[in-house]
Short mmCIF file of C-alpha atoms and ligand atoms in Angstrom, two decimals:
data_model
loop_
_atom_site.label_atom_id
_atom_site.label_comp_id
_atom_site.label_asym_id
_atom_site.label_seq_id
_atom_site.Cartn_x
_atom_site.Cartn_y
_atom_site.Cartn_z
CA MET A 27 -19.23 183.76 61.02
CA SER A 28 -19.34 180.19 62.37
CA SER A 29 -20.79 180.15 65.87
CA TRP A 30 -17.91 178.19 67.39
CA ARG A 31 -15.72 181.23 66.86
CA GLU A 32 -17.85 183.20 69.25
CA SER A 33 -17.21 180.60 71.96
CA ILE A 34 -13.45 180.79 71.81
CA ARG A 35 -11.56 181.94 74.90
CA ASN A 36 -9.69 184.89 73.47
CA VAL A 37 -6.42 185.50 75.24
CA GLU A 38 -3.27 187.41 74.55
CA PRO A 39 -0.50 184.91 75.22
CA TYR A 40 2.82 185.38 76.96
CA VAL A 41 5.65 185.60 74.44
CA PRO A 42 8.67 183.54 75.47
CA GLY A 43 12.18 184.55 74.39
CA GLU A 44 13.49 183.33 71.06
CA GLN A 45 15.18 179.94 70.86
CA PRO A 46 17.55 180.39 67.94
CA ARG A 47 19.44 177.27 66.82
CA GLY A 48 22.98 177.00 65.61
CA ALA A 49 26.33 176.44 67.29
CA SER A 50 27.63 179.95 66.63
CA VAL A 51 24.75 181.73 68.38
CA ILE A 52 25.51 183.40 71.70
CA LYS A 53 22.36 183.02 73.66
CA LEU A 54 22.00 185.50 76.49
CA ASN A 55 18.24 186.00 76.17
CA THR A 56 16.32 183.51 78.34
CA ASN A 57 18.38 183.26 81.54
CA GLU A 58 19.46 179.69 80.92
CA ASN A 59 22.55 178.32 82.62
CA PRO A 60 25.60 178.18 80.34
CA TYR A 61 26.99 175.12 82.14
CA PRO A 62 25.76 171.54 81.74
CA PRO A 63 23.60 169.80 84.35
CA ALA A 64 25.30 167.85 87.16
CA PRO A 65 27.35 164.82 86.04
CA GLY A 66 24.89 162.45 87.75
CA VAL A 67 22.18 163.71 85.37
CA THR A 68 24.25 162.72 82.32
CA ARG A 69 25.01 159.33 83.86
CA ALA A 70 21.37 158.62 84.71
CA LEU A 71 20.29 159.69 81.23
CA ARG A 72 22.73 157.24 79.63
CA GLU A 73 21.54 154.43 81.86
CA MET A 74 17.83 155.13 81.41
CA ASP A 75 15.89 152.13 80.08
CA PRO A 76 13.24 153.20 77.54
CA ASP A 77 11.19 150.15 78.51
CA LEU A 78 10.23 152.16 81.61
CA PHE A 79 8.36 154.52 79.32
CA ARG A 80 5.66 151.91 78.69
CA LYS A 81 4.17 152.65 82.07
CA TYR A 82 2.70 155.82 83.50
CA PRO A 83 5.07 157.68 85.82
CA ASP A 84 4.44 158.05 89.56
CA PRO A 85 1.77 160.80 89.59
CA SER A 86 3.16 162.13 92.87
CA ALA A 87 6.76 162.21 91.50
CA GLY A 88 7.67 160.80 94.93
CA MET A 89 11.38 160.34 94.29
CA LEU A 90 11.85 163.95 93.20
CA VAL A 91 9.65 165.29 95.99
CA ASP A 92 11.65 163.32 98.58
CA ALA A 93 14.95 164.66 97.23
CA LEU A 94 13.62 168.23 97.41
CA ALA A 95 12.16 167.68 100.89
CA GLU A 96 15.55 166.52 102.12
CA ARG A 97 17.38 169.40 100.43
CA TYR A 98 15.14 172.06 101.99
CA GLY A 99 14.45 170.39 105.34
CA LEU A 100 10.72 170.16 104.69
CA GLY A 101 8.16 167.35 104.78
CA ARG A 102 7.22 165.64 101.52
CA ASP A 103 3.70 167.00 101.99
CA GLN A 104 5.12 170.53 101.87
CA ILE A 105 6.34 170.23 98.28
CA PHE A 106 4.47 170.47 94.99
CA VAL A 107 6.23 169.79 91.69
CA GLY A 108 5.24 170.83 88.18
CA VAL A 109 6.31 171.25 84.57
CA GLY A 110 8.62 174.20 85.14
CA SER A 111 7.75 176.96 87.57
CA ASP A 112 5.41 178.37 84.92
CA ASP A 113 3.17 175.34 85.45
CA VAL A 114 3.46 175.66 89.23
CA LEU A 115 2.73 179.40 89.18
CA GLY A 116 -0.21 179.00 86.80
CA MET A 117 -1.62 176.28 89.06
CA ALA A 118 -1.11 178.51 92.10
CA PHE A 119 -2.99 181.41 90.46
CA LEU A 120 -5.84 179.01 89.65
CA THR A 121 -5.86 177.56 93.17
CA PHE A 122 -5.42 180.55 95.45
CA PHE A 123 -6.77 183.65 93.75
CA ASN A 124 -10.53 183.11 93.84
CA SER A 125 -11.76 185.82 96.18
CA GLY A 126 -12.76 188.26 93.44
CA ARG A 127 -10.52 190.87 95.10
CA PRO A 128 -7.55 192.14 93.09
CA VAL A 129 -4.28 190.30 93.22
CA LEU A 130 -1.23 192.59 93.55
CA PHE A 131 2.09 192.39 91.72
CA PRO A 132 4.50 195.13 90.58
CA ASP A 133 4.08 197.01 87.30
CA VAL A 134 7.52 195.83 86.22
CA THR A 135 7.90 192.10 86.89
CA TYR A 136 7.60 188.70 85.21
CA SER A 137 5.24 189.37 82.34
CA PHE A 138 3.46 186.02 82.66
CA TYR A 139 1.61 187.14 85.83
CA PRO A 140 -0.96 189.35 84.05
CA VAL A 141 -1.41 186.65 81.40
CA TRP A 142 -2.46 184.03 83.98
CA ALA A 143 -4.64 186.58 85.74
CA LYS A 144 -6.49 187.32 82.50
CA LEU A 145 -6.73 183.67 81.49
CA PHE A 146 -8.34 182.75 84.81
CA GLY A 147 -10.45 185.93 85.10
CA ILE A 148 -8.59 187.13 88.21
CA PRO A 149 -8.71 190.89 88.81
CA TYR A 150 -5.30 192.42 89.48
CA GLU A 151 -3.56 195.70 90.23
CA THR A 152 0.06 196.59 89.61
CA PRO A 153 1.62 199.00 92.15
CA ALA A 154 4.48 200.86 90.47
CA LEU A 155 8.06 200.10 91.44
CA ASP A 156 9.86 203.26 92.56
CA GLU A 157 12.18 205.20 90.25
CA ASN A 158 15.02 202.80 91.10
CA PHE A 159 12.86 199.77 90.26
CA CYS A 160 12.45 198.88 93.96
CA VAL A 161 9.29 197.47 95.56
CA ASN A 162 7.69 199.67 98.19
CA PRO A 163 6.37 197.15 100.75
CA GLU A 164 3.68 199.60 101.88
CA ASP A 165 1.97 199.17 98.48
CA TYR A 166 1.20 195.59 99.51
CA LYS A 167 -0.40 196.36 102.84
CA ARG A 168 -3.97 196.96 101.75
CA ASP A 169 -7.01 194.87 100.90
CA ASN A 170 -6.17 192.33 98.19
CA GLY A 171 -6.95 188.85 96.90
CA GLY A 172 -3.35 187.67 96.89
CA ILE A 173 0.19 188.87 96.24
CA VAL A 174 2.88 187.73 93.82
CA LEU A 175 6.45 188.90 94.21
CA ALA A 176 9.34 187.72 92.08
CA ASN A 177 12.32 187.94 94.42
CA PRO A 178 14.83 188.78 93.07
CA ASN A 179 12.61 190.55 90.58
CA ALA A 180 12.75 190.08 86.82
CA PRO A 181 13.78 191.69 84.54
CA THR A 182 15.47 194.10 86.96
CA GLY A 183 17.39 191.52 89.03
CA ILE A 184 16.80 193.58 92.19
CA ARG A 185 16.00 191.81 95.44
CA LEU A 186 13.75 192.76 98.28
CA PRO A 187 15.43 192.08 101.67
CA LEU A 188 13.88 189.15 103.52
CA ASP A 189 12.64 191.25 106.45
CA GLN A 190 10.59 193.33 103.99
CA VAL A 191 9.23 190.19 102.31
CA GLU A 192 8.26 188.95 105.78
CA GLY A 193 6.58 192.27 106.55
CA ILE A 194 4.38 191.80 103.48
CA ILE A 195 3.51 188.19 104.39
CA LYS A 196 2.74 189.22 107.99
CA ALA A 197 0.48 192.07 106.89
CA ASN A 198 -1.53 189.75 104.64
CA ARG A 199 -2.47 186.76 106.80
CA ASP A 200 -5.78 186.47 104.92
CA SER A 201 -4.29 186.12 101.43
CA VAL A 202 -1.76 183.83 99.86
CA VAL A 203 1.60 185.47 99.14
CA ILE A 204 3.54 183.78 96.35
CA VAL A 205 7.26 184.48 96.35
CA ASP A 206 8.68 183.48 92.96
CA GLU A 207 12.32 182.64 93.63
CA ALA A 208 13.36 181.60 90.13
CA TYR A 209 16.70 183.41 90.63
CA ILE A 210 17.25 183.15 94.38
CA ASP A 211 20.25 180.82 94.13
CA PHE A 212 22.29 183.63 92.55
CA GLY A 213 21.75 186.03 95.47
CA GLY A 214 19.13 187.19 97.93
CA GLU A 215 17.75 185.37 100.94
CA SER A 216 15.14 182.69 100.38
CA ALA A 217 11.76 182.92 102.07
CA VAL A 218 11.81 179.13 102.57
CA ALA A 219 13.02 179.77 106.14
CA LEU A 220 9.72 181.58 106.83
CA ILE A 221 7.50 178.64 105.83
CA PRO A 222 7.11 177.19 109.38
CA ARG A 223 5.84 180.58 110.60
CA TYR A 224 3.35 181.53 107.86
CA ASP A 225 0.52 179.39 106.53
CA ASN A 226 -0.12 181.92 103.72
CA LEU A 227 3.36 181.74 102.14
CA LEU A 228 4.11 179.78 98.97
CA VAL A 229 7.70 179.82 97.69
CA VAL A 230 8.21 178.81 94.05
CA GLN A 231 11.57 177.77 92.57
CA THR A 232 12.81 176.15 89.35
CA PHE A 233 15.42 173.80 87.88
CA SER A 234 15.67 176.03 84.79
CA LYS A 235 18.33 178.45 86.00
CA SER A 236 20.64 177.34 88.83
CA ARG A 237 20.26 173.64 88.02
CA SER A 238 20.87 173.97 84.25
CA MET A 239 17.71 172.10 83.28
CA ALA A 240 15.38 174.52 81.49
CA GLY A 241 14.77 171.91 78.79
CA MET A 242 13.62 169.32 81.31
CA ARG A 243 10.82 171.56 82.63
CA ILE A 244 10.85 171.13 86.41
CA GLY A 245 9.56 173.62 88.95
CA TYR A 246 8.36 173.31 92.54
CA ALA A 247 6.47 175.10 95.24
CA MET A 248 7.08 174.89 98.97
CA GLY A 249 4.64 175.82 101.69
CA GLN A 250 2.65 174.53 104.62
CA ARG A 251 0.59 171.36 104.15
CA ASP A 252 -2.80 172.97 103.55
CA LEU A 253 -1.47 175.12 100.70
CA VAL A 254 0.25 172.16 99.06
CA ARG A 255 -2.84 169.99 99.49
CA ALA A 256 -4.96 172.66 97.78
CA LEU A 257 -2.50 172.79 94.87
CA HIS A 258 -2.63 169.00 94.54
CA ASN A 259 -6.43 169.02 94.51
CA VAL A 260 -6.42 171.44 91.57
CA LYS A 261 -3.63 169.59 89.77
CA TYR A 262 -5.42 166.23 90.09
CA SER A 263 -8.55 167.90 88.74
CA TYR A 264 -6.69 168.81 85.60
CA ASN A 265 -3.82 166.41 84.80
CA SER A 266 -2.57 163.64 87.10
CA TYR A 267 0.66 162.98 85.25
CA THR A 268 2.33 166.33 84.90
CA MET A 269 5.85 165.04 85.59
CA ASN A 270 7.27 162.65 83.01
CA LEU A 271 9.62 159.87 84.02
CA PRO A 272 12.89 161.42 82.75
CA SER A 273 12.10 164.63 84.66
CA ILE A 274 11.54 162.70 87.85
CA ILE A 275 14.74 160.65 87.52
CA LEU A 276 17.03 163.37 86.19
CA GLY A 277 15.65 166.07 88.47
CA THR A 278 16.36 163.84 91.46
CA GLU A 279 19.98 163.43 90.33
CA ALA A 280 20.38 167.19 89.98
CA VAL A 281 19.13 167.88 93.52
CA ARG A 282 21.47 165.25 94.98
CA ASP A 283 24.62 166.95 93.68
CA GLU A 284 24.87 169.92 96.01
CA ALA A 285 28.59 170.47 95.39
CA TYR A 286 28.17 170.86 91.63
CA PHE A 287 25.21 173.20 92.15
CA GLN A 288 27.26 175.38 94.51
CA GLU A 289 30.23 175.44 92.16
CA THR A 290 28.30 176.47 89.03
CA THR A 291 26.19 179.10 90.77
CA ARG A 292 29.33 180.60 92.34
CA ARG A 293 30.97 180.69 88.94
CA ILE A 294 28.01 182.53 87.40
CA ILE A 295 27.98 185.02 90.27
CA ARG A 296 31.70 185.68 89.68
CA THR A 297 31.12 186.24 85.96
CA ARG A 298 28.19 188.55 86.77
CA GLU A 299 30.30 190.73 89.02
CA GLU A 300 33.02 190.87 86.36
CA ALA A 301 30.35 191.75 83.77
CA ARG A 302 29.06 194.57 85.94
CA ARG A 303 32.61 196.00 86.09
CA ARG A 304 33.33 195.56 82.38
CA LEU A 305 29.99 197.02 81.30
CA GLY A 306 30.49 199.91 83.71
CA ASP A 307 33.84 200.61 82.02
CA LEU A 308 31.94 200.79 78.70
CA GLY A 309 29.56 203.38 80.15
CA PHE A 310 26.59 201.10 80.88
CA THR A 311 24.53 201.43 84.02
CA CYS A 312 23.45 198.14 85.58
CA THR A 313 20.78 197.62 88.22
CA ASP A 314 22.02 195.93 91.38
CA SER A 315 21.20 192.45 90.11
CA CYS A 316 21.61 189.38 92.28
CA THR A 317 20.45 186.98 89.57
CA ASN A 318 22.03 185.30 86.54
CA PHE A 319 21.26 188.30 84.36
CA LEU A 320 21.96 192.04 84.23
CA PHE A 321 19.51 194.79 83.34
CA ILE A 322 21.57 197.41 81.55
CA SER A 323 21.20 200.71 79.76
CA HIS A 324 23.51 203.16 78.05
CA ARG A 325 23.15 206.91 77.78
CA ARG A 326 24.31 206.98 74.16
CA ALA A 327 22.95 203.69 72.82
CA ASP A 328 19.27 203.27 72.01
CA ALA A 329 18.34 199.90 73.56
CA ALA A 330 16.07 198.72 70.72
CA ARG A 331 18.72 199.49 68.13
CA LEU A 332 21.47 197.85 70.13
CA PHE A 333 19.26 194.79 70.58
CA GLU A 334 18.86 194.49 66.79
CA ALA A 335 22.56 195.06 66.14
CA LEU A 336 23.50 192.34 68.62
CA ARG A 337 20.97 190.00 67.09
CA ALA A 338 22.30 190.60 63.59
CA ASP A 339 25.68 189.54 64.94
CA GLY A 340 24.28 186.32 66.46
CA ILE A 341 24.20 187.63 70.04
CA TYR A 342 20.73 187.28 71.54
CA VAL A 343 19.64 189.33 74.55
CA ARG A 344 16.13 190.31 75.68
CA TYR A 345 14.39 193.61 75.03
CA PHE A 346 11.08 194.60 76.65
CA PRO A 347 9.57 197.53 74.73
CA ALA A 348 7.14 198.58 77.53
CA LEU A 349 7.35 202.19 78.68
CA ARG A 350 9.42 201.65 81.83
CA THR A 351 11.78 199.05 80.35
CA LYS A 352 12.34 200.37 76.83
CA ASP A 353 15.76 201.87 77.61
CA TYR A 354 17.16 198.62 78.97
CA LEU A 355 18.40 195.25 77.79
CA ARG A 356 18.29 192.13 79.90
CA VAL A 357 21.46 190.14 79.44
CA THR A 358 21.86 186.60 80.76
CA ILE A 359 25.27 185.76 82.20
CA GLY A 360 26.96 183.32 79.83
CA THR A 361 30.34 181.61 80.02
CA GLU A 362 33.39 183.83 80.43
CA GLU A 363 34.20 183.26 76.73
CA GLU A 364 30.70 184.26 75.60
CA MET A 365 30.83 187.39 77.73
CA GLU A 366 34.19 188.39 76.21
CA ILE A 367 32.62 188.26 72.73
CA PHE A 368 29.70 190.33 74.04
CA TYR A 369 32.01 193.03 75.52
CA LYS A 370 34.05 193.12 72.33
CA PHE A 371 30.94 193.68 70.23
CA LEU A 372 29.74 196.44 72.56
CA ALA A 373 33.09 198.25 72.51
CA SER A 374 33.14 198.28 68.73
CA TYR A 375 29.43 199.22 68.50
CA LEU A 376 29.91 202.18 70.85
CA ASP A 377 32.85 203.33 68.73
CA ARG A 378 30.62 203.31 65.66
CA ILE A 379 27.65 205.30 66.99
N1 PMP B 1 9.54 183.16 87.17
C1 PMP B 1 10.38 184.06 86.66
C2 PMP B 1 10.58 185.34 87.39
C3 PMP B 1 11.05 183.81 85.45
O1 PMP B 1 11.86 184.74 84.92
C4 PMP B 1 10.85 182.58 84.78
C5 PMP B 1 11.58 182.28 83.50
N2 PMP B 1 10.93 182.70 82.35
C6 PMP B 1 9.94 181.68 85.35
C7 PMP B 1 9.32 181.98 86.55
C8 PMP B 1 9.59 180.39 84.68
O2 PMP B 1 10.64 179.49 84.55
P1 PMP B 1 10.43 177.96 84.31
O3 PMP B 1 9.02 177.72 83.86
O4 PMP B 1 11.43 177.58 83.30
O5 PMP B 1 10.69 177.31 85.65
#
């Protein structure tokens, strides 16, 4: 065997959800927003001059950072931006989890966390969620090298109340606690309000869900200056120009349109609550999700089989075959019309089995 093969970093990668093409596909599998980005984004895209692409973008993405700082009432030195929250989270793992002590995150959560931990050689432990898929805060009050909590959690959609999140941050003043708030705009209380009080708290959010811009790849972290400075030091040791010019310009437009953001998130929340009722009528149980997806199971319908049947009909949802999630499907909230087609398929499927 050639010797270079022995020097390869062997990793088992994260597997993202499918991205099927085609107008007739109903895509409820990767928690994207079914509504377009804010009108200002479309306008700015039309007006964008490609001549600007000759030059490198602002490595600090200043315009975008300023818009976020204003939106969240933070200083510009309290915000770090990256290529989707995956980039931001990966960078945060690399920056903050170097003690050699195990990092803690739940057994059922965003499945990228163990992938980064392995890639960077970070030891980790995964306290089990309880039988209702809830975090027990006491599991996070012991010696550790850092904590990562998706809140609301994925793929369950369940939130941890802010006072319990705060209890975890307070009990861990010597480690960095990352709160991944990819879905916070659809429910739950953000930990951003806690930033002035805790120098060990990093809150991570994304433009991929509530701001309808998954394809643009924009994520951000918020925390006290020293944390953000440490993230920047690692970023500038790896790639100065993470944010491309369209992301900076279009992301800024998205943040500026608060009214549109409020309107679309409210609409998705309304559709989610309707979905919970309609799926309940069909005999599904749904976790108490406050995100833009539902985590559902049915006593009579095998989840893996239902997943395949939906897929064969052009309706894509997400299935996680791991032991604790194998009886569930994760279903992104689509438009009202898409959801009607989904319910109709389910009603006829349940009649057939
Ligand atoms: N965190 C959680 C909990 C997620 O579900 C996702 C979406 N896959 C992400 C982070 C990453 O999203 P993005 O990189 O698009 O910001």
